[in-house]
Amino acid sequence: MAEEQKEEEEVAIHGDVLETILSYVPLTHLLPACFVSKTWNAAVSSSLSRFNKPKPWLLVHTQSIRRPHATAFFAYDPRSDIWLQINQKQPPQHVSPLRSSNSTLLHVLHPSNFSFSIDPFHLTWHRVNPPAVWRLDPIVAMVGPRIVVAGGACDFEDDPLAVEIYDISARTWERTESMPATLKDSASSTWLSIAANTRTVFMMEQASGVTHSFNPDSKTWYGPFDLRPDRSIYFSVITCVGDNLIMLGLLGDAEDVNYVKVWELNGESLEFGKEIGVMPTDLVEKLKGEGTSLNSVRVSCMGGFFYIYNPGEPGELVALEVGEEGWCRWGSLKNAAVSDRSRVAERVVLTCSDVGLGEIAKLVGSGNGIFTLLKR
C-alpha cells in the first residue's frame, strides 16, 4: 500500500496536460517555469506556440507635468488579460514632454539633445544631438533605420516645414526637402496623423483626410491623396500594419457619431482595399467617457492588435483584434494607468510592442524592472 501511494505521488504532469495548464499562466510567470527542467522548458515553448500564443502588449507611460516630471510605467497583456505595473529602479528622467509615434518609438526633444528609445520595454535610451531646426510639436516617425523629424518648428525659424533625417547607424542628421506647402497650416503632430512602414512615412490631415507620403531613401514627397471613402467622415487617423495602411474614421459629427469604421489601404497606391469593421455602438459611447461628444481618437497598434482611445478621456480603451482570415473582435478595457490625479496632472503616452519571454527575460535580467500585478 505504501509503495502504491509513493508511485501515485511521483506521477509527473507532462505532455498536453502540462501544456494546457501552462496556457493559463501569465507570461511573466512562465519565465521561472522555463528553468524547472528541460522538459518544462520544452513544454512552455510548445504551449506558447500551440495553445495560447503571445500577443502584442499595450504599454502606457505617464509623466507628471510638474517638476521633476516623474514617470510611471504600466503594461496590459491581452494574452492573459492582466494589467501590470513595471517598477523601475532607475526610471528615465525627462525634463521635456515624453511623446510617442503610436508605435514602439518613444522620444523626447530638448534644446540640447534628442532622446529616443525603440525596444519594447524602453530599457535603452539613445541621446544624440538635437536637429538643427528648433521645434515644439514636430512629426516624428521611424522609417527603417532612420528617424524622420518634420514640421512643428518655432515661429522664429525660417522654414516651418523643415525636414531632417537622423540615421541611427551613422549617427548623423541630414537636412532634406521640406514638407509640401499644402501642409503649412497643419505641419505638427497636433493636426497630422502619422504612420510609417519600413520604407515610407505617411502624414494625413486628421480633419480633411488630405495625405502626403515621404520616402527617406529617395528623399521624395508624393501626394496629395484624398483619403475620404465617405464624405461624412469628420476625423480620421492612420497607422501601418506591415506594408499596408489602416485608417480609422469617425462618421457624422462630434456631437452625434454615426459610426466608427476601420479600412485597409494598399501601402503603395493608397487605394482602399476593404472595410475591416465597424465599432459597436456601446463601445463608441465608452470612448466618449463622461463627455457628450467625440472630437478625436488616437490608435496604437502592433500586428493585428489595435488599441483605440479618446485623448480627452483616456480612462477607457477599445481593443480591436483582426485575424489573418479577415475576422475582427472588438472589446473594451479600463486603462489602469489613469486615475483622477493623472487626468489633470499627468501626460499619458501609449506604445505597443511584441513581447515574448525573451523581452521579459531582458527586463528582469537588467535589474531595472519588477512586475506588479494590478487588481482589476
Tab-separated table of C-alpha atoms in Angstrom:
chain	number	residue	atom	x	y	z
A	1	MET	CA	0.000	0.000	0.000
A	2	ALA	CA	2.802	2.436	0.912
A	3	GLU	CA	4.618	1.674	-2.368
A	4	GLU	CA	1.439	2.314	-4.409
A	5	GLN	CA	0.899	5.652	-2.644
A	6	LYS	CA	4.511	6.647	-3.346
A	7	GLU	CA	4.091	5.806	-7.046
A	8	GLU	CA	0.941	7.945	-7.231
A	9	GLU	CA	2.741	10.886	-5.626
A	10	GLU	CA	5.586	10.627	-8.129
A	11	VAL	CA	3.361	10.670	-11.222
A	12	ALA	CA	4.557	13.607	-13.344
A	13	ILE	CA	2.393	16.029	-15.272
A	14	HIS	CA	3.574	16.145	-18.858
A	15	GLY	CA	2.509	16.327	-22.468
A	16	ASP	CA	-0.694	18.067	-23.495
A	17	VAL	CA	-1.911	18.211	-19.894
A	18	LEU	CA	1.087	20.265	-18.763
A	19	GLU	CA	0.994	22.461	-21.863
A	20	THR	CA	-2.724	23.148	-21.372
A	21	ILE	CA	-2.128	24.145	-17.754
A	22	LEU	CA	0.734	26.435	-18.772
A	23	SER	CA	-1.506	28.145	-21.337
A	24	TYR	CA	-3.428	29.714	-18.429
A	25	VAL	CA	-0.292	31.028	-16.711
A	26	PRO	CA	0.598	34.721	-17.306
A	27	LEU	CA	3.630	35.258	-19.499
A	28	THR	CA	5.588	36.920	-16.681
A	29	HIS	CA	5.149	33.771	-14.535
A	30	LEU	CA	6.221	31.412	-17.304
A	31	LEU	CA	9.804	32.674	-17.236
A	32	PRO	CA	10.776	30.834	-13.989
A	33	ALA	CA	8.927	27.744	-15.247
A	34	CYS	CA	11.447	27.522	-18.083
A	35	PHE	CA	14.204	26.789	-15.539
A	36	VAL	CA	12.452	23.917	-13.720
A	37	SER	CA	13.792	21.314	-16.144
A	38	LYS	CA	14.422	20.706	-19.848
A	39	THR	CA	11.011	19.049	-20.043
A	40	TRP	CA	9.260	22.105	-18.590
A	41	ASN	CA	11.261	24.428	-20.831
A	42	ALA	CA	10.095	22.487	-23.872
A	43	ALA	CA	6.525	22.421	-22.536
A	44	VAL	CA	6.491	26.213	-22.115
A	45	SER	CA	7.704	26.734	-25.677
A	46	SER	CA	5.206	24.242	-27.066
A	47	SER	CA	2.339	25.728	-25.059
A	48	LEU	CA	3.106	29.235	-26.339
A	49	SER	CA	3.185	28.037	-29.937
A	50	ARG	CA	0.173	25.690	-29.805
A	51	PHE	CA	-2.350	26.831	-27.208
A	52	ASN	CA	-2.076	30.454	-26.107
A	53	LYS	CA	0.340	32.484	-28.219
A	54	PRO	CA	1.859	35.768	-27.004
A	55	LYS	CA	0.024	38.866	-28.195
A	56	PRO	CA	1.284	42.453	-28.540
A	57	TRP	CA	1.333	44.350	-25.254
A	58	LEU	CA	-0.065	47.810	-24.714
A	59	LEU	CA	2.479	49.901	-22.806
A	60	VAL	CA	1.289	53.036	-21.008
A	61	HIS	CA	3.696	55.684	-19.775
A	62	THR	CA	2.647	58.528	-17.503
A	63	GLN	CA	4.699	61.665	-16.910
A	64	SER	CA	3.970	64.364	-14.363
A	65	ILE	CA	3.534	67.810	-15.863
A	66	ARG	CA	5.242	69.242	-12.772
A	67	ARG	CA	8.926	69.080	-11.944
A	68	PRO	CA	10.743	66.750	-11.605
A	69	HIS	CA	8.398	65.200	-14.224
A	70	ALA	CA	8.296	61.759	-12.593
A	71	THR	CA	7.320	58.862	-14.840
A	72	ALA	CA	5.448	55.605	-14.242
A	73	PHE	CA	5.173	52.548	-16.472
A	74	PHE	CA	2.214	50.177	-16.943
A	75	ALA	CA	1.510	47.290	-19.309
A	76	TYR	CA	-1.509	45.329	-20.496
A	77	ASP	CA	-1.014	41.722	-21.621
A	78	PRO	CA	-4.017	40.657	-23.770
A	79	ARG	CA	-2.916	37.014	-23.750
A	80	SER	CA	-3.629	36.806	-20.029
A	81	ASP	CA	-5.976	39.818	-19.824
A	82	ILE	CA	-3.998	41.398	-16.978
A	83	TRP	CA	-2.567	44.826	-16.132
A	84	LEU	CA	0.913	45.111	-14.680
A	85	GLN	CA	2.907	47.956	-13.223
A	86	ILE	CA	6.574	47.856	-14.147
A	87	ASN	CA	8.508	49.280	-11.212
A	88	GLN	CA	11.829	50.671	-12.425
A	89	LYS	CA	14.732	51.121	-10.027
A	90	GLN	CA	16.155	53.792	-12.290
A	91	PRO	CA	13.242	55.354	-14.194
A	92	PRO	CA	14.271	57.699	-17.011
A	93	GLN	CA	14.282	61.388	-16.145
A	94	HIS	CA	12.969	63.711	-18.832
A	95	VAL	CA	12.604	67.455	-18.479
A	96	SER	CA	10.764	67.859	-21.788
A	97	PRO	CA	7.481	66.151	-22.722
A	98	LEU	CA	7.565	62.413	-23.403
A	99	ARG	CA	5.940	61.572	-26.750
A	100	SER	CA	5.245	58.552	-28.930
A	101	SER	CA	4.501	57.948	-32.588
A	102	ASN	CA	1.835	55.332	-31.794
A	103	SER	CA	4.414	52.590	-32.357
A	104	THR	CA	7.346	51.281	-30.330
A	105	LEU	CA	9.113	54.644	-30.670
A	106	LEU	CA	9.293	56.910	-27.614
A	107	HIS	CA	11.096	60.230	-27.917
A	108	VAL	CA	11.935	63.440	-26.072
A	109	LEU	CA	13.073	66.640	-27.777
A	110	HIS	CA	15.108	69.143	-25.749
A	111	PRO	CA	17.148	72.163	-26.925
A	112	SER	CA	20.364	70.351	-26.030
A	113	ASN	CA	19.562	66.808	-27.217
A	114	PHE	CA	17.155	64.400	-28.865
A	115	SER	CA	16.462	61.193	-26.920
A	116	PHE	CA	14.672	58.144	-28.265
A	117	SER	CA	14.000	54.515	-27.374
A	118	ILE	CA	12.747	51.736	-29.638
A	119	ASP	CA	13.000	48.484	-27.637
A	120	PRO	CA	9.736	47.064	-26.217
A	121	PHE	CA	10.343	47.948	-22.549
A	122	HIS	CA	12.478	51.012	-23.348
A	123	LEU	CA	15.464	49.756	-21.411
A	124	THR	CA	17.858	51.612	-23.715
A	125	TRP	CA	17.671	55.337	-24.438
A	126	HIS	CA	19.771	56.905	-27.185
A	127	ARG	CA	20.751	60.520	-26.535
A	128	VAL	CA	22.031	62.378	-29.597
A	129	ASN	CA	22.486	65.936	-30.817
A	130	PRO	CA	19.210	67.750	-31.484
A	131	PRO	CA	18.028	68.582	-35.014
A	132	ALA	CA	19.331	71.892	-36.364
A	133	VAL	CA	15.847	73.412	-36.509
A	134	TRP	CA	14.272	74.028	-33.114
A	135	ARG	CA	10.805	72.535	-32.922
A	136	LEU	CA	7.955	72.457	-30.402
A	137	ASP	CA	5.492	69.923	-31.837
A	138	PRO	CA	7.127	68.059	-34.718
A	139	ILE	CA	6.116	64.946	-36.579
A	140	VAL	CA	8.497	62.152	-35.568
A	141	ALA	CA	8.474	58.742	-37.239
A	142	MET	CA	10.816	55.794	-37.512
A	143	VAL	CA	11.226	54.555	-41.081
A	144	GLY	CA	13.540	51.552	-41.263
A	145	PRO	CA	16.930	52.606	-39.806
A	146	ARG	CA	16.069	56.316	-39.880
A	147	ILE	CA	14.041	58.750	-37.808
A	148	VAL	CA	12.241	61.479	-39.733
A	149	VAL	CA	11.575	64.758	-37.904
A	150	ALA	CA	9.357	67.229	-39.767
A	151	GLY	CA	7.444	70.458	-39.181
A	152	GLY	CA	6.464	71.733	-35.751
A	153	ALA	CA	9.079	74.495	-35.963
A	154	CYS	CA	9.168	77.515	-33.666
A	155	ASP	CA	7.886	80.828	-35.019
A	156	PHE	CA	11.374	82.321	-35.237
A	157	GLU	CA	12.620	79.569	-37.582
A	158	ASP	CA	12.840	80.454	-41.279
A	159	ASP	CA	11.215	77.245	-42.538
A	160	PRO	CA	8.200	75.901	-40.587
A	161	LEU	CA	8.095	72.890	-42.951
A	162	ALA	CA	11.736	71.844	-42.459
A	163	VAL	CA	12.536	68.121	-42.565
A	164	GLU	CA	15.581	66.427	-41.036
A	165	ILE	CA	16.525	62.741	-41.058
A	166	TYR	CA	18.560	61.023	-38.350
A	167	ASP	CA	20.479	57.927	-39.475
A	168	ILE	CA	20.641	55.605	-36.470
A	169	SER	CA	23.644	53.642	-37.785
A	170	ALA	CA	25.723	56.622	-38.912
A	171	ARG	CA	24.531	58.809	-36.007
A	172	THR	CA	24.176	61.820	-38.272
A	173	TRP	CA	21.479	64.340	-39.163
A	174	GLU	CA	20.681	65.340	-42.744
A	175	ARG	CA	18.530	68.234	-43.912
A	176	THR	CA	16.279	67.333	-46.841
A	177	GLU	CA	13.397	68.642	-48.927
A	178	SER	CA	10.755	70.451	-46.852
A	179	MET	CA	7.172	69.309	-46.396
A	180	PRO	CA	4.686	70.242	-49.173
A	181	ALA	CA	3.392	73.810	-48.929
A	182	THR	CA	-0.182	72.499	-48.681
A	183	LEU	CA	0.665	71.310	-45.147
A	184	LYS	CA	1.848	74.738	-43.964
A	185	ASP	CA	-1.163	75.312	-41.697
A	186	SER	CA	-1.133	71.799	-40.232
A	187	ALA	CA	2.558	70.859	-40.042
A	188	SER	CA	2.605	69.487	-36.474
A	189	SER	CA	1.669	66.305	-34.636
A	190	THR	CA	-1.402	68.077	-33.224
A	191	TRP	CA	-3.065	68.250	-36.654
A	192	LEU	CA	-1.459	65.406	-38.585
A	193	SER	CA	-1.836	61.668	-38.088
A	194	ILE	CA	1.379	59.772	-38.756
A	195	ALA	CA	2.025	56.206	-39.904
A	196	ALA	CA	5.211	54.544	-41.130
A	197	ASN	CA	6.362	51.236	-42.541
A	198	THR	CA	9.953	50.252	-43.318
A	199	ARG	CA	10.131	52.469	-46.433
A	200	THR	CA	7.633	55.317	-46.181
A	201	VAL	CA	6.121	57.756	-43.704
A	202	PHE	CA	2.525	58.905	-44.288
A	203	MET	CA	1.118	62.196	-42.996
A	204	MET	CA	-2.636	62.782	-43.063
A	205	GLU	CA	-4.600	65.868	-42.042
A	206	GLN	CA	-6.969	64.466	-39.438
A	207	ALA	CA	-9.787	66.861	-40.306
A	208	SER	CA	-9.653	66.696	-44.122
A	209	GLY	CA	-8.058	63.355	-44.992
A	210	VAL	CA	-5.523	65.050	-47.287
A	211	THR	CA	-2.434	62.835	-47.204
A	212	HIS	CA	1.189	63.037	-48.326
A	213	SER	CA	3.913	60.404	-48.162
A	214	PHE	CA	7.682	60.720	-47.914
A	215	ASN	CA	10.386	58.224	-48.867
A	216	PRO	CA	13.624	58.868	-46.897
A	217	ASP	CA	15.705	56.793	-49.339
A	218	SER	CA	14.843	58.861	-52.397
A	219	LYS	CA	14.008	61.937	-50.279
A	220	THR	CA	10.870	62.353	-52.353
A	221	TRP	CA	7.395	63.575	-51.409
A	222	TYR	CA	4.223	62.165	-53.000
A	223	GLY	CA	0.651	63.405	-52.994
A	224	PRO	CA	-1.669	64.909	-52.109
A	225	PHE	CA	-4.031	61.928	-51.825
A	226	ASP	CA	-7.660	62.241	-50.766
A	227	LEU	CA	-8.332	59.538	-48.165
A	228	ARG	CA	-12.051	60.034	-47.696
A	229	PRO	CA	-14.042	56.962	-48.784
A	230	ASP	CA	-17.099	58.515	-47.128
A	231	ARG	CA	-17.816	62.257	-47.129
A	232	SER	CA	-19.457	62.038	-43.708
A	233	ILE	CA	-16.059	61.372	-42.062
A	234	TYR	CA	-15.181	64.343	-39.848
A	235	PHE	CA	-11.994	62.954	-38.249
A	236	SER	CA	-9.587	60.157	-39.130
A	237	VAL	CA	-6.264	58.657	-38.080
A	238	ILE	CA	-3.890	56.224	-39.763
A	239	THR	CA	-1.451	53.518	-38.747
A	240	CYS	CA	0.522	50.798	-40.535
A	241	VAL	CA	0.310	47.018	-40.366
A	242	GLY	CA	3.120	45.542	-42.393
A	243	ASP	CA	3.294	47.456	-45.667
A	244	ASN	CA	-0.378	48.387	-45.701
A	245	LEU	CA	-2.101	51.423	-44.261
A	246	ILE	CA	-5.013	51.199	-41.823
A	247	MET	CA	-7.412	54.135	-41.457
A	248	LEU	CA	-9.934	54.672	-38.668
A	249	GLY	CA	-12.624	57.260	-39.310
A	250	LEU	CA	-15.333	58.947	-37.239
A	251	LEU	CA	-18.542	59.467	-39.248
A	252	GLY	CA	-21.272	62.023	-38.523
A	253	ASP	CA	-20.204	64.818	-36.214
A	254	ALA	CA	-18.627	65.144	-32.785
A	255	GLU	CA	-21.990	65.565	-31.037
A	256	ASP	CA	-23.664	62.717	-32.922
A	257	VAL	CA	-21.261	59.977	-34.030
A	258	ASN	CA	-22.982	57.687	-36.521
A	259	TYR	CA	-20.190	55.155	-36.953
A	260	VAL	CA	-16.533	54.470	-36.244
A	261	LYS	CA	-15.157	52.460	-39.168
A	262	VAL	CA	-11.818	50.856	-39.999
A	263	TRP	CA	-10.432	50.418	-43.542
A	264	GLU	CA	-7.337	48.806	-45.062
A	265	LEU	CA	-5.438	50.574	-47.864
A	266	ASN	CA	-2.685	49.482	-50.203
A	267	GLY	CA	0.586	50.940	-48.913
A	268	GLU	CA	1.857	51.677	-52.432
A	269	SER	CA	-1.140	53.078	-54.303
A	270	LEU	CA	-3.145	54.190	-51.219
A	271	GLU	CA	-6.211	52.640	-52.822
A	272	PHE	CA	-8.878	51.431	-50.408
A	273	GLY	CA	-8.958	47.652	-50.230
A	274	LYS	CA	-11.634	46.624	-47.789
A	275	GLU	CA	-13.640	47.760	-44.813
A	276	ILE	CA	-12.288	45.834	-41.838
A	277	GLY	CA	-15.064	46.535	-39.361
A	278	VAL	CA	-17.468	48.895	-37.613
A	279	MET	CA	-17.114	49.654	-33.901
A	280	PRO	CA	-20.173	48.545	-31.884
A	281	THR	CA	-22.327	51.442	-30.668
A	282	ASP	CA	-21.829	50.668	-26.968
A	283	LEU	CA	-18.048	50.923	-27.397
A	284	VAL	CA	-18.393	54.273	-29.160
A	285	GLU	CA	-20.266	55.506	-26.089
A	286	LYS	CA	-17.486	54.221	-23.842
A	287	LEU	CA	-14.929	56.207	-25.821
A	288	LYS	CA	-16.862	59.383	-25.027
A	289	GLY	CA	-16.283	58.763	-21.318
A	290	GLU	CA	-18.045	61.369	-19.210
A	291	GLY	CA	-18.314	63.743	-22.163
A	292	THR	CA	-21.159	64.092	-24.646
A	293	SER	CA	-19.028	64.371	-27.782
A	294	LEU	CA	-16.172	62.583	-29.510
A	295	ASN	CA	-13.884	65.077	-31.218
A	296	SER	CA	-10.886	62.841	-31.867
A	297	VAL	CA	-9.311	59.452	-31.237
A	298	ARG	CA	-5.818	58.014	-31.195
A	299	VAL	CA	-4.704	54.491	-32.056
A	300	SER	CA	-1.663	52.456	-31.050
A	301	CYS	CA	-1.115	49.143	-32.793
A	302	MET	CA	1.180	46.225	-33.470
A	303	GLY	CA	0.377	43.439	-35.900
A	304	GLY	CA	-3.354	42.781	-35.832
A	305	PHE	CA	-3.960	44.424	-32.446
A	306	PHE	CA	-5.306	47.967	-32.209
A	307	TYR	CA	-5.867	49.993	-29.036
A	308	ILE	CA	-8.126	52.988	-29.638
A	309	TYR	CA	-8.677	55.791	-27.137
A	310	ASN	CA	-10.063	59.275	-26.727
A	311	PRO	CA	-7.160	61.591	-25.748
A	312	GLY	CA	-9.607	63.712	-23.746
A	313	GLU	CA	-10.938	60.679	-21.836
A	314	PRO	CA	-8.077	58.133	-21.744
A	315	GLY	CA	-9.604	56.061	-18.942
A	316	GLU	CA	-11.409	53.743	-21.358
A	317	LEU	CA	-9.722	51.838	-24.184
A	318	VAL	CA	-11.313	49.999	-27.088
A	319	ALA	CA	-9.395	46.977	-28.357
A	320	LEU	CA	-9.671	45.537	-31.854
A	321	GLU	CA	-8.087	42.243	-32.899
A	322	VAL	CA	-8.034	41.431	-36.616
A	323	GLY	CA	-7.290	37.863	-37.701
A	324	GLU	CA	-5.417	36.820	-40.825
A	325	GLU	CA	-8.632	35.303	-42.162
A	326	GLY	CA	-10.333	38.704	-42.004
A	327	TRP	CA	-12.393	38.321	-38.823
A	328	CYS	CA	-12.350	41.059	-36.192
A	329	ARG	CA	-13.059	41.009	-32.464
A	330	TRP	CA	-13.995	44.140	-30.500
A	331	GLY	CA	-13.700	44.685	-26.765
A	332	SER	CA	-13.012	47.317	-24.123
A	333	LEU	CA	-10.827	47.652	-21.062
A	334	LYS	CA	-10.198	50.153	-18.315
A	335	ASN	CA	-6.889	51.973	-18.519
A	336	ALA	CA	-5.227	51.000	-15.237
A	337	ALA	CA	-2.670	53.800	-15.623
A	338	VAL	CA	-5.329	56.517	-15.459
A	339	SER	CA	-6.558	57.915	-12.145
A	340	ASP	CA	-8.347	61.104	-11.123
A	341	ARG	CA	-4.926	62.642	-10.483
A	342	SER	CA	-3.446	61.568	-13.812
A	343	ARG	CA	-6.334	63.144	-15.716
A	344	VAL	CA	-5.217	66.610	-14.653
A	345	ALA	CA	-1.594	66.272	-13.548
A	346	GLU	CA	-0.010	63.704	-15.850
A	347	ARG	CA	0.707	63.184	-19.509
A	348	VAL	CA	-0.392	59.730	-20.759
A	349	VAL	CA	1.612	58.221	-23.630
A	350	LEU	CA	0.906	54.873	-25.300
A	351	THR	CA	3.129	52.482	-27.233
A	352	CYS	CA	2.514	48.941	-28.461
A	353	SER	CA	5.114	46.174	-28.780
A	354	ASP	CA	5.589	42.485	-29.407
A	355	VAL	CA	6.547	40.985	-26.050
A	356	GLY	CA	7.677	37.403	-25.520
A	357	LEU	CA	9.701	35.506	-22.938
A	358	GLY	CA	12.914	36.898	-24.428
A	359	GLU	CA	11.853	40.503	-23.822
A	360	ILE	CA	10.676	39.693	-20.291
A	361	ALA	CA	13.985	37.925	-19.550
A	362	LYS	CA	15.924	41.023	-20.730
A	363	LEU	CA	13.893	43.290	-18.466
A	364	VAL	CA	14.266	41.046	-15.428
A	365	GLY	CA	17.940	40.416	-16.191
A	366	SER	CA	18.648	44.145	-16.424
A	367	GLY	CA	17.705	44.554	-12.779
A	368	ASN	CA	15.679	47.626	-13.720
A	369	GLY	CA	12.192	46.181	-13.776
A	370	ILE	CA	9.888	44.374	-11.367
A	371	PHE	CA	6.380	43.343	-12.389
A	372	THR	CA	3.491	44.007	-10.020
A	373	LEU	CA	0.075	42.549	-10.869
A	374	LEU	CA	-2.643	45.180	-10.584
A	375	LYS	CA	-6.086	44.358	-9.206
A	376	ARG	CA	-8.959	44.563	-11.682
